[in-house]
XYZ file of C-alpha atoms in Angstrom:
678
model
C 25.281 127.089 -0.360
C 22.122 128.934 0.618
C 21.263 129.554 -2.993
C 21.564 125.809 -3.849
C 19.434 124.770 -0.872
C 16.702 127.168 -1.848
C 16.612 125.863 -5.391
C 16.147 122.221 -4.197
C 13.338 123.163 -1.874
C 11.498 124.972 -4.602
C 11.831 121.929 -6.895
C 10.462 119.574 -4.290
C 7.463 121.721 -3.596
C 6.577 121.961 -7.277
C 6.859 118.126 -7.637
C 4.487 117.466 -4.820
C 1.955 119.862 -6.176
C 2.097 118.249 -9.584
C 1.614 114.707 -8.189
C -1.385 115.847 -6.182
C -2.906 117.309 -9.263
C -2.462 114.153 -11.286
C -3.983 111.988 -8.510
C -7.125 114.036 -8.487
C -7.407 113.760 -12.225
C -7.031 109.867 -12.210
C -9.497 109.183 -9.435
C -11.887 111.483 -11.062
C -11.845 109.231 -14.212
C -12.167 105.708 -12.382
C -15.657 105.654 -11.119
C -15.431 101.810 -10.401
C -12.677 99.281 -9.758
C -12.111 95.473 -9.323
C -9.104 93.477 -8.025
C -6.379 93.129 -10.575
C -5.569 89.468 -9.556
C -7.571 86.526 -10.979
C -10.620 85.452 -8.985
C -11.060 81.690 -8.204
C -14.208 79.674 -7.751
C -14.652 75.883 -7.309
C -16.617 73.941 -9.821
C -19.999 72.537 -8.916
C -20.805 75.767 -7.094
C -24.351 76.783 -6.322
C -26.217 79.544 -8.184
C -25.832 83.156 -6.982
C -22.384 82.426 -5.595
C -20.503 85.779 -5.370
C -17.490 85.795 -7.605
C -16.193 89.331 -6.943
C -17.423 92.710 -5.534
C -17.172 95.874 -7.766
C -16.070 99.051 -6.015
C -17.864 102.299 -7.179
C -17.240 105.931 -6.155
C -20.940 106.725 -5.921
C -24.149 104.866 -5.895
C -25.360 106.184 -9.193
C -22.806 104.255 -11.205
C -24.389 101.931 -13.737
C -22.810 98.472 -14.324
C -23.310 96.304 -17.389
C -21.810 92.948 -18.481
C -20.239 93.313 -21.852
C -18.561 89.842 -21.973
C -20.081 86.835 -20.227
C -18.507 83.460 -21.219
C -21.126 80.728 -21.399
C -23.632 83.127 -19.914
C -22.413 81.813 -16.599
C -22.280 85.124 -14.683
C -24.591 87.967 -13.735
C -24.541 91.252 -11.848
C -26.406 91.664 -8.662
C -25.958 95.249 -7.534
C -22.232 95.846 -7.282
C -21.481 92.050 -7.091
C -20.524 89.693 -9.863
C -22.228 86.343 -9.175
C -22.271 82.889 -10.795
C -25.529 82.512 -12.571
C -25.317 78.619 -12.463
C -23.100 75.845 -11.270
C -19.846 75.643 -13.098
C -18.423 72.294 -14.308
C -14.738 72.275 -14.906
C -14.934 69.365 -17.331
C -17.553 71.036 -19.586
C -16.063 74.502 -19.815
C -14.202 75.315 -22.963
C -11.390 77.111 -21.145
C -11.757 76.250 -17.511
C -8.336 77.602 -16.566
C -9.362 81.309 -17.057
C -12.773 82.859 -17.792
C -12.675 86.549 -18.828
C -15.646 88.653 -17.709
C -15.890 92.345 -18.769
C -18.016 94.951 -16.907
C -18.771 98.526 -18.190
C -19.156 101.316 -15.634
C -21.214 104.431 -16.604
C -21.840 107.721 -14.682
C -23.229 111.010 -15.823
C -20.556 113.620 -16.251
C -17.801 111.036 -16.196
C -16.132 109.056 -18.841
C -17.239 105.328 -19.058
C -14.700 102.714 -18.220
C -14.521 98.876 -18.784
C -13.388 96.524 -16.051
C -11.942 93.063 -16.793
C -12.400 90.229 -14.254
C -10.347 87.007 -14.684
C -12.262 84.030 -13.167
C -10.445 80.767 -12.602
C -12.638 77.660 -12.017
C -10.995 75.264 -9.611
C -11.261 71.572 -10.617
C -12.291 69.276 -7.768
C -12.352 65.404 -7.646
C -15.949 64.871 -8.581
C -15.690 62.181 -11.313
C -14.758 58.460 -10.884
C -12.263 56.800 -13.245
C -13.636 54.412 -15.858
C -12.477 51.690 -18.264
C -13.515 51.408 -21.858
C -15.055 47.966 -21.204
C -16.103 46.114 -18.129
C -14.535 42.838 -19.369
C -11.497 42.140 -21.507
C -10.516 38.802 -23.132
C -6.881 38.029 -23.900
C -5.290 35.031 -25.652
C -1.783 34.124 -24.561
C 0.316 31.270 -25.893
C 1.724 28.786 -23.446
C 5.460 28.993 -22.871
C 5.376 32.792 -23.334
C 8.620 34.155 -21.832
C 8.534 35.741 -18.404
C 8.122 39.583 -18.253
C 6.415 39.634 -21.621
C 3.610 42.250 -21.770
C 0.271 40.779 -22.753
C -1.842 44.002 -22.497
C -1.915 47.646 -21.306
C -5.356 48.448 -19.940
C -5.748 52.050 -18.719
C -8.684 53.827 -17.124
C -9.877 57.397 -17.881
C -10.606 60.057 -15.267
C -12.297 63.346 -16.370
C -10.691 65.092 -13.450
C -7.315 64.364 -14.993
C -5.977 63.139 -11.682
C -3.211 60.571 -11.151
C -4.658 57.026 -11.100
C -3.467 54.079 -8.983
C -3.873 50.432 -10.147
C -3.963 47.035 -8.446
C -4.849 43.499 -9.563
C -6.547 40.505 -7.964
C -5.454 38.053 -6.895
C -2.615 40.029 -5.396
C -0.385 36.938 -5.269
C -1.055 35.697 -8.763
C 1.483 33.158 -9.934
C 1.180 33.765 -13.642
C 0.686 37.553 -14.161
C 1.608 40.841 -12.469
C 1.425 44.641 -13.020
C 4.464 46.551 -14.123
C 3.963 49.348 -11.553
C 1.189 50.799 -9.454
C 0.840 53.739 -11.880
C 1.191 51.749 -15.126
C -1.372 49.026 -15.778
C 0.908 46.993 -18.017
C 0.193 43.268 -17.443
C 3.322 41.094 -17.593
C 3.884 37.306 -17.586
C 5.167 36.254 -14.185
C 5.601 32.494 -14.760
C 5.857 30.075 -17.680
C 2.402 28.993 -18.764
C 1.583 25.328 -19.353
C -1.662 24.433 -21.053
C -1.735 20.985 -19.401
C -1.689 22.672 -15.999
C -3.921 25.698 -16.557
C -6.106 26.719 -19.472
C -7.611 30.003 -18.276
C -6.836 32.723 -15.764
C -9.333 35.279 -14.461
C -7.993 38.643 -13.272
C -9.691 41.737 -11.816
C -7.993 45.095 -12.442
C -8.828 47.856 -9.932
C -8.187 51.619 -10.286
C -8.677 54.570 -7.925
C -8.021 58.294 -8.213
C -6.408 58.649 -4.824
C -3.359 56.981 -3.325
C -3.752 53.546 -1.699
C -5.534 53.307 1.637
C -2.277 53.710 3.475
C -2.542 57.474 2.729
C -5.808 58.823 4.111
C -7.861 61.076 1.890
C -11.367 62.444 2.121
C -12.771 61.510 -1.260
C -11.855 58.587 -3.490
C -13.452 57.103 -6.605
C -12.709 53.600 -7.898
C -13.480 51.390 -10.871
C -12.692 47.799 -11.893
C -12.600 45.589 -14.961
C -12.508 41.784 -15.424
C -9.752 40.294 -17.558
C -10.075 36.715 -18.917
C -6.759 35.280 -20.092
C -7.066 32.146 -22.274
C -3.958 29.986 -22.500
C -3.379 28.763 -26.053
C -1.912 25.277 -26.520
C 0.895 25.507 -29.033
C 2.461 22.665 -30.996
C 5.444 22.029 -28.776
C 5.195 18.298 -27.963
C 5.608 15.153 -30.103
C 3.155 12.231 -30.115
C 2.966 10.163 -26.922
C 2.455 6.382 -27.078
C -0.229 5.219 -24.659
C -0.126 4.256 -21.876
C 2.899 6.185 -20.695
C 4.460 7.654 -17.567
C 4.871 11.439 -17.456
C 8.211 12.870 -16.406
C 8.942 16.587 -15.885
C 12.398 17.935 -16.635
C 12.564 21.662 -15.955
C 9.839 23.274 -18.050
C 9.661 20.297 -20.414
C 7.356 17.306 -20.061
C 7.888 13.941 -21.664
C 5.868 10.719 -21.517
C 7.763 7.405 -21.370
C 6.227 4.238 -22.856
C 7.478 0.768 -21.942
C 6.482 -0.635 -25.317
C 4.051 -3.367 -26.364
C 4.154 -7.181 -26.176
C 2.179 -9.992 -27.764
C 2.483 -13.778 -28.207
C 1.827 -15.721 -31.400
C 2.009 -19.435 -32.133
C 4.804 -20.897 -34.169
C 3.920 -21.658 -37.824
C 0.454 -20.141 -37.387
C -0.813 -16.960 -39.022
C -3.173 -15.052 -36.759
C -6.024 -13.274 -38.487
C -6.862 -9.662 -37.742
C -5.024 -7.185 -35.553
C -2.740 -8.607 -32.890
C -3.899 -8.037 -29.317
C -0.976 -6.351 -27.605
C -0.349 -5.759 -23.926
C -0.875 -3.361 -22.193
C -3.050 -2.175 -25.080
C -3.146 -1.544 -28.814
C -0.318 0.373 -30.460
C -1.654 3.912 -30.208
C -0.165 7.406 -29.892
C -1.837 10.775 -29.393
C -0.588 14.330 -29.757
C 1.312 15.459 -26.694
C -0.450 18.839 -27.025
C -3.789 17.940 -25.534
C -6.040 20.463 -27.255
C -4.438 20.322 -30.701
C -4.951 16.601 -31.357
C -2.898 16.558 -34.513
C -3.342 13.606 -36.880
C -0.781 10.818 -36.319
C 0.636 8.311 -38.818
C 2.498 5.040 -38.019
C 5.340 3.136 -39.658
C 7.586 0.124 -38.878
C 11.131 1.379 -39.296
C 13.128 -1.649 -38.088
C 12.849 -5.366 -37.297
C 10.483 -6.464 -40.070
C 13.096 -7.643 -42.543
C 11.176 -10.881 -43.281
C 7.951 -8.930 -43.939
C 5.990 -11.054 -41.479
C 4.055 -8.080 -40.086
C 2.368 -4.964 -41.417
C 1.053 -1.844 -39.648
C -1.954 0.280 -40.509
C -0.646 3.788 -41.197
C -3.663 5.509 -39.658
C -4.758 3.240 -36.791
C -1.453 1.650 -35.780
C -2.908 -1.892 -35.762
C -0.307 -4.570 -36.499
C -1.305 -7.782 -38.301
C 0.498 -10.799 -39.750
C 1.195 -11.311 -43.440
C 2.516 -14.839 -42.948
C 3.317 -17.216 -40.065
C 6.583 -17.030 -38.179
C 8.758 -20.101 -38.678
C 11.331 -19.511 -35.932
C 10.554 -19.525 -32.215
C 11.757 -16.631 -30.131
C 11.197 -12.877 -29.759
C 10.862 -10.519 -32.721
C 11.524 -6.840 -31.927
C 9.990 -4.093 -34.062
C 10.666 -0.344 -33.886
C 7.486 1.658 -34.618
C 7.524 5.370 -35.524
C 4.576 7.727 -34.849
C 4.716 11.234 -36.338
C 2.375 14.160 -36.991
C 0.989 14.312 -40.501
C 1.315 18.104 -40.750
C 4.583 18.510 -38.882
C 6.857 15.502 -39.391
C 9.401 17.013 -37.039
C 7.132 16.027 -34.183
C 7.613 12.242 -33.859
C 8.221 9.457 -31.328
C 9.292 5.790 -31.424
C 8.447 2.720 -29.344
C 9.409 -0.954 -29.196
C 7.033 -3.774 -30.126
C 8.039 -7.305 -28.991
C 6.352 -10.353 -30.521
C 7.035 -13.676 -28.757
C 6.822 -16.626 -31.151
C 5.982 -19.707 -29.030
C 4.899 -23.272 -29.433
C 1.158 -23.677 -29.126
C -0.295 -24.573 -25.737
C -2.918 -27.326 -25.730
C -4.548 -26.614 -22.382
C -5.267 -23.481 -20.430
C -4.910 -23.370 -16.635
C -8.002 -24.684 -14.851
C -8.942 -24.398 -11.204
C -9.663 -27.554 -9.247
C -13.161 -26.174 -8.582
C -15.375 -23.820 -10.505
C -16.708 -22.325 -7.300
C -15.072 -21.931 -3.902
C -16.581 -20.938 -0.581
C -14.635 -19.257 2.176
C -15.259 -17.781 5.597
C -13.832 -14.946 7.674
C -14.668 -13.762 11.150
C -16.257 -10.382 11.627
C -13.254 -9.188 13.647
C -10.709 -10.268 11.032
C -8.357 -7.554 9.879
C -5.652 -7.051 7.253
C -3.343 -10.016 6.555
C -5.873 -12.499 8.014
C -6.485 -15.533 5.820
C -9.823 -16.599 4.380
C -10.792 -19.940 5.980
C -12.027 -23.061 4.201
C -14.890 -23.861 6.625
C -16.631 -22.647 9.759
C -15.321 -25.350 12.085
C -11.570 -24.911 11.778
C -8.864 -22.364 11.327
C -7.480 -23.991 8.188
C -7.045 -21.429 5.405
C -8.567 -21.979 2.008
C -6.151 -22.601 -0.821
C -7.014 -22.432 -4.501
C -4.985 -24.177 -7.174
C -5.034 -24.276 -10.933
C -3.790 -27.236 -12.930
C -2.332 -27.268 -16.428
C -2.693 -30.537 -18.306
C 0.241 -29.603 -20.524
C 2.482 -30.593 -17.598
C 2.791 -34.151 -16.300
C 2.574 -33.015 -12.682
C -0.243 -30.598 -13.481
C 1.772 -27.687 -12.011
C 2.652 -24.861 -14.382
C 5.398 -22.650 -12.895
C 4.295 -19.743 -15.078
C 0.789 -19.533 -13.587
C 0.030 -16.376 -11.615
C -3.096 -15.803 -9.556
C -5.175 -12.637 -9.658
C -8.302 -11.265 -7.960
C -11.015 -9.373 -9.809
C -14.068 -7.410 -8.712
C -13.103 -7.083 -5.051
C -11.112 -4.624 -2.987
C -11.166 -6.767 0.153
C -8.612 -9.475 -0.604
C -5.291 -10.304 -2.229
C -4.069 -13.693 -3.393
C -0.562 -15.043 -2.884
C 1.501 -16.930 -5.428
C 0.715 -20.121 -3.501
C -3.045 -19.633 -3.765
C -3.784 -18.416 -0.228
C -6.231 -15.524 0.070
C -5.466 -12.664 2.475
C -7.649 -9.786 3.611
C -6.511 -6.271 2.700
C -8.866 -4.546 5.097
C -11.695 -5.217 7.522
C -14.896 -6.486 5.924
C -17.990 -4.337 6.535
C -20.546 -6.559 4.803
C -22.141 -9.902 5.586
C -20.635 -11.515 2.494
C -18.918 -10.682 -0.743
C -18.024 -12.439 -3.973
C -15.111 -12.170 -6.354
C -13.517 -13.827 -9.343
C -10.196 -15.630 -9.296
C -7.962 -15.780 -12.349
C -5.083 -18.113 -13.097
C -2.963 -16.535 -15.837
C -0.280 -18.388 -17.728
C 2.173 -15.556 -18.217
C 4.060 -17.499 -20.876
C 1.058 -18.039 -23.163
C -1.476 -15.531 -21.911
C -4.095 -18.252 -21.316
C -6.494 -17.690 -18.445
C -8.599 -19.884 -16.178
C -11.294 -18.469 -13.893
C -13.227 -19.526 -10.810
C -15.579 -17.767 -8.416
C -15.183 -17.349 -4.679
C -17.926 -16.375 -2.259
C -16.841 -15.329 1.224
C -19.214 -15.376 4.198
C -18.544 -13.254 7.277
C -19.024 -15.331 10.429
C -20.302 -13.374 13.476
C -17.862 -12.971 16.320
C -19.893 -15.239 18.669
C -19.601 -18.235 16.355
C -16.106 -19.584 16.901
C -14.233 -22.584 15.612
C -13.589 -25.410 18.058
C -9.907 -25.341 17.118
C -9.672 -21.659 17.778
C -7.997 -22.234 21.161
C -8.304 -23.642 24.682
C -9.326 -21.666 27.704
C -7.501 -21.763 31.027
C -10.173 -24.055 32.463
C -9.771 -26.509 29.594
C -6.021 -26.651 30.113
C -6.450 -27.208 33.867
C -8.873 -30.101 33.255
C -6.465 -31.649 30.751
C -3.611 -31.417 33.262
C -5.724 -33.091 35.954
C -6.614 -35.991 33.652
C -2.977 -36.488 32.630
C -1.865 -36.453 36.280
C -4.517 -39.058 37.156
C -3.372 -41.300 34.290
C 0.248 -40.969 35.416
C -0.599 -41.959 38.992
C -2.601 -44.935 37.718
C 0.320 -46.066 35.554
C 2.700 -45.828 38.520
C 0.323 -47.903 40.647
C 0.102 -50.621 37.973
C 3.887 -50.686 37.521
C 4.402 -50.902 41.273
C 1.891 -53.726 41.513
C 3.622 -55.696 38.747
C 7.028 -55.206 40.350
C 5.695 -56.354 43.694
C 4.218 -59.452 42.059
C 7.572 -60.285 40.482
C 9.454 -59.785 43.751
C 6.959 -61.843 45.742
C 7.649 -64.838 43.482
C 11.415 -65.104 44.216
C 13.167 -61.782 44.852
C 16.581 -63.458 45.418
C 16.553 -65.127 42.063
C 15.485 -61.874 40.381
C 18.293 -59.949 42.027
C 20.797 -62.691 41.221
C 19.958 -62.709 37.516
C 20.124 -58.932 37.344
C 23.524 -58.895 39.082
C 24.917 -61.572 36.761
C 23.942 -59.753 33.583
C 24.903 -56.368 34.995
C 28.436 -57.669 35.605
C 28.572 -58.699 31.993
C 28.030 -55.094 30.893
C 31.293 -54.077 32.578
C 33.402 -56.625 30.721
C 35.009 -55.632 27.404
C 37.663 -56.816 24.926
C 36.170 -59.532 22.804
C 35.903 -59.692 19.050
C 32.611 -59.650 17.170
C 32.956 -63.176 15.773
C 33.697 -64.653 19.221
C 30.714 -62.835 20.672
C 28.395 -64.260 18.004
C 29.599 -67.795 18.660
C 29.127 -67.478 22.391
C 25.687 -65.951 21.836
C 24.638 -69.140 20.019
C 25.947 -71.257 22.881
C 24.047 -69.195 25.425
C 20.860 -69.512 23.387
C 21.338 -73.283 23.328
C 21.802 -73.345 27.079
C 18.751 -71.175 27.662
C 16.699 -73.382 25.363
C 17.866 -76.424 27.269
C 16.685 -74.943 30.576
C 13.093 -74.801 29.417
C 11.645 -78.174 28.653
C 8.174 -79.586 28.281
C 7.727 -83.043 29.822
C 4.558 -84.684 28.557
C 2.902 -87.158 30.900
C 0.206 -89.703 30.813
C -3.188 -88.554 31.740
C -3.914 -89.505 35.325
C -6.877 -89.162 37.471
C -6.671 -86.851 40.389
C -6.841 -88.219 43.795
C -9.155 -86.840 46.351
C -6.399 -85.622 48.549
C -4.084 -83.856 46.082
C -3.981 -82.274 42.680
C -0.228 -81.899 42.332
C 2.376 -84.518 41.485
C 6.072 -83.839 41.913
C 8.839 -85.831 40.270
C 12.556 -85.312 40.817
C 14.813 -86.307 37.959
C 18.576 -86.095 38.274
C 19.973 -86.949 34.930
C 17.780 -88.208 32.054
C 14.104 -88.770 31.053
C 12.835 -92.227 30.344
C 12.223 -93.329 26.772
C 8.616 -93.975 27.562
C 8.153 -90.441 28.716
C 9.731 -89.092 25.559
C 7.410 -91.209 23.433
C 4.402 -89.979 25.329
C 5.645 -86.406 24.836
C 5.774 -86.917 21.111
C 2.311 -88.397 21.039
C 0.723 -85.591 23.002
C 2.795 -82.671 21.640
C -0.099 -81.118 19.801
C -2.184 -81.101 23.014
C 0.344 -79.354 25.247
C 0.567 -75.602 25.960
C 3.493 -74.661 28.236
C 4.217 -71.501 30.222
C 7.654 -71.902 31.811
C 9.700 -69.956 34.287
C 12.689 -70.800 36.386
C 13.828 -69.876 39.843
C 17.068 -70.545 41.698
C 16.836 -72.300 45.058
C 19.314 -72.002 47.880
C 20.649 -75.432 47.017
C 21.402 -74.203 43.454
C 19.000 -76.703 41.999
C 16.806 -75.495 39.139
C 13.214 -76.519 38.644
C 11.128 -76.449 35.510
C 7.380 -75.932 35.772
C 5.138 -76.931 32.872
C 1.417 -77.048 32.372
C -0.534 -79.510 30.290
C -4.037 -78.606 29.214
C -6.444 -81.497 28.821
C -8.697 -81.857 25.873
C -11.722 -81.124 27.988
C -9.958 -78.235 29.764
C -11.275 -79.518 33.041
C -8.021 -80.469 34.654
C -4.450 -79.105 34.677
C -1.388 -81.165 35.557
C 1.786 -79.511 36.724
C 5.175 -81.207 36.960
C 8.328 -79.655 38.388
C 11.525 -81.334 37.088
C 15.178 -80.439 37.519
C 16.644 -78.094 34.925
C 20.026 -79.815 34.792
C 18.711 -82.700 32.696
C 20.699 -82.887 29.477
C 22.940 -79.979 30.480
C 26.644 -79.612 31.143
C 27.882 -79.356 34.695
C 27.638 -76.016 36.475
C 31.313 -75.312 36.071
C 30.918 -75.572 32.293
C 28.169 -72.979 32.409
C 30.324 -70.633 34.466
C 33.181 -71.122 32.015
C 30.940 -70.172 29.113
C 29.762 -67.081 30.932
C 33.363 -66.172 31.773
C 34.444 -66.620 28.171
C 31.514 -64.492 27.021
C 32.466 -61.670 29.408
C 36.127 -61.768 28.426
C 35.331 -61.348 24.728
C 33.358 -58.087 25.089
C 34.740 -54.840 23.560
C 33.887 -51.219 23.986
C 32.093 -50.972 20.642
C 29.797 -53.963 21.596
C 28.467 -52.568 24.857
C 25.196 -51.494 23.279
C 24.387 -54.900 21.792
C 25.269 -56.653 25.047
C 22.998 -54.288 26.891
C 20.165 -55.218 24.596
C 20.872 -58.920 25.216
C 20.928 -58.318 28.963
C 17.568 -56.606 28.847
C 16.108 -59.544 26.898
C 17.331 -61.966 29.585
C 15.946 -59.782 32.353
C 12.603 -59.669 30.601
C 12.760 -63.457 30.233
C 13.389 -63.820 33.950
C 10.515 -61.525 34.785
C 8.156 -63.488 32.550
C 9.238 -66.730 34.198
C 8.655 -65.348 37.683
C 5.211 -64.195 36.640
C 4.398 -67.604 35.172
C 5.492 -69.343 38.417
C 3.321 -67.034 40.512
C 0.322 -67.615 38.246
C 0.835 -71.392 38.339
C 0.943 -71.363 42.118
C -2.280 -69.456 42.335
C -3.978 -71.859 39.926
C -2.754 -74.862 41.913
C -4.032 -73.368 45.128
C -7.377 -72.691 43.510
C -7.567 -76.265 42.196
C -6.757 -77.647 45.631
C -9.505 -75.633 47.237
C -11.944 -76.824 44.603
C -10.989 -80.431 45.234
């Protein structure tokens, strides 16, 4: 064991001595050293920037550059420095630059040191596009998500680039991702809606602003996208109404209409409504050439159509009245698959001799300055009567054509009704305005015109019929009340005059005829017979007794004769002789002794004297009991359905009584006056 331990100790000692010997030999050969790891330096450095320090064993070691890439380095003492600023993008091998340095010392072997320099690339260059503006052509109806262009920017720093596009909420285009500037279609393009889109593509070499960085470089480019109109629509007859169905658009035409006279050939192109037969390419910008053809309805070859213009003319007159329907085809000359059809209706009618004509060539109307919508135009300044225009057609016996329609031209202020009244559409802001009226015969297309000038009347100038004020109505009520009071006074006065004459007789007559109203049950024939008898009796009560002309005495002017049964023959003869000279006003009154008197007046030829004679009324009449019997028979023959006629008869008798009482009163006053005069 001791022997083995001694051997191991001896071996260890010899190993250590040998290692120490070798170390002295190695350090004796390396007179200078540098770090074995690569040395880094940022690009864009300043001159004389120290790259690495060279370690030497003594100061008398000489250093020389044997390899200097791009002559970018130099030695300054024991330091390796950058001779100039380094640019990562311009260096041939910027990842690693190899610099070799030779160390020399007298008495020692020369050695060569190798320094690996790595230039660090920094973000010192902005990204850039090849062009500042790009122009792209894209067909309409290009499918969604179709790529129209990939526009990338270049960055010398070889950094990751981030893209964005304005407007950020573009409806038609979008970017594929933030890192890939692939422009995709976002929505179906329609040339009729949009013809060009302008985009701005931005790029930056740092993440978006949401991630803060110290340095960032950006660039932008303008992209003009032109939408190309493709041939995707057929011809459209004009005018038409556009209808959208999904992504497709169609234009609907209601067709064309015209009127021609029976057995007459019209020269030239027919004038259709709402316009000539015309179609244009549905693709607005292409404007393909269109051709026309009649495909149905022209079996008799009455009409022909111009293939290029679409004008329809007549080859011969139509001999049958009524509508003729044609089907017209319009198609593209280049692409016949693009076509459309429309209906053409030709009304064959008997010829009209007269067109509608207004009653006046020129009308004048008025409106107030405060008139608003739906107010009528007035015919004059002094009333509120609206103006009414009418057109006559001499083809009609009455002059009224039911097919006439009224229209207004050259004015936005008024409308006209079917009856010819003119209404305001809005308030008038001018002092006056003029327009043209048209009367159109919709069955023949004939037109009559007239002009209308409307004057705006200031608000202060009002029509007298415009209305009554409260004061006017009060004055009218006062006048009516005064007239009513005056009428009541006159009626009361007349009644008092009648009652003053003989109130008992008046009441008696009224009571007699009132009792008759309550009696019913007689036939119509019986009532007529009794009516004749009553008329005879009434006529017998009023008699005119002519007398000889007598002189008046000095003491009286009135002569009274009482006759019980009959007149003398002499008196009747005198009555016949003087009949043409007599004017009688008669009335009767009933005395307490039931004797009736008849008063008559005779007017002399010289009108200077009046004679009055009162005679009994029972002359030539039946006894009183016969009269009562007649009245009783009359009352017993009344029926319910004859009450109205009997009432009318009663009123006539009452009026007769009143007139008699008035005549008696007037005669008395005249007699009294004559007496006083005598």
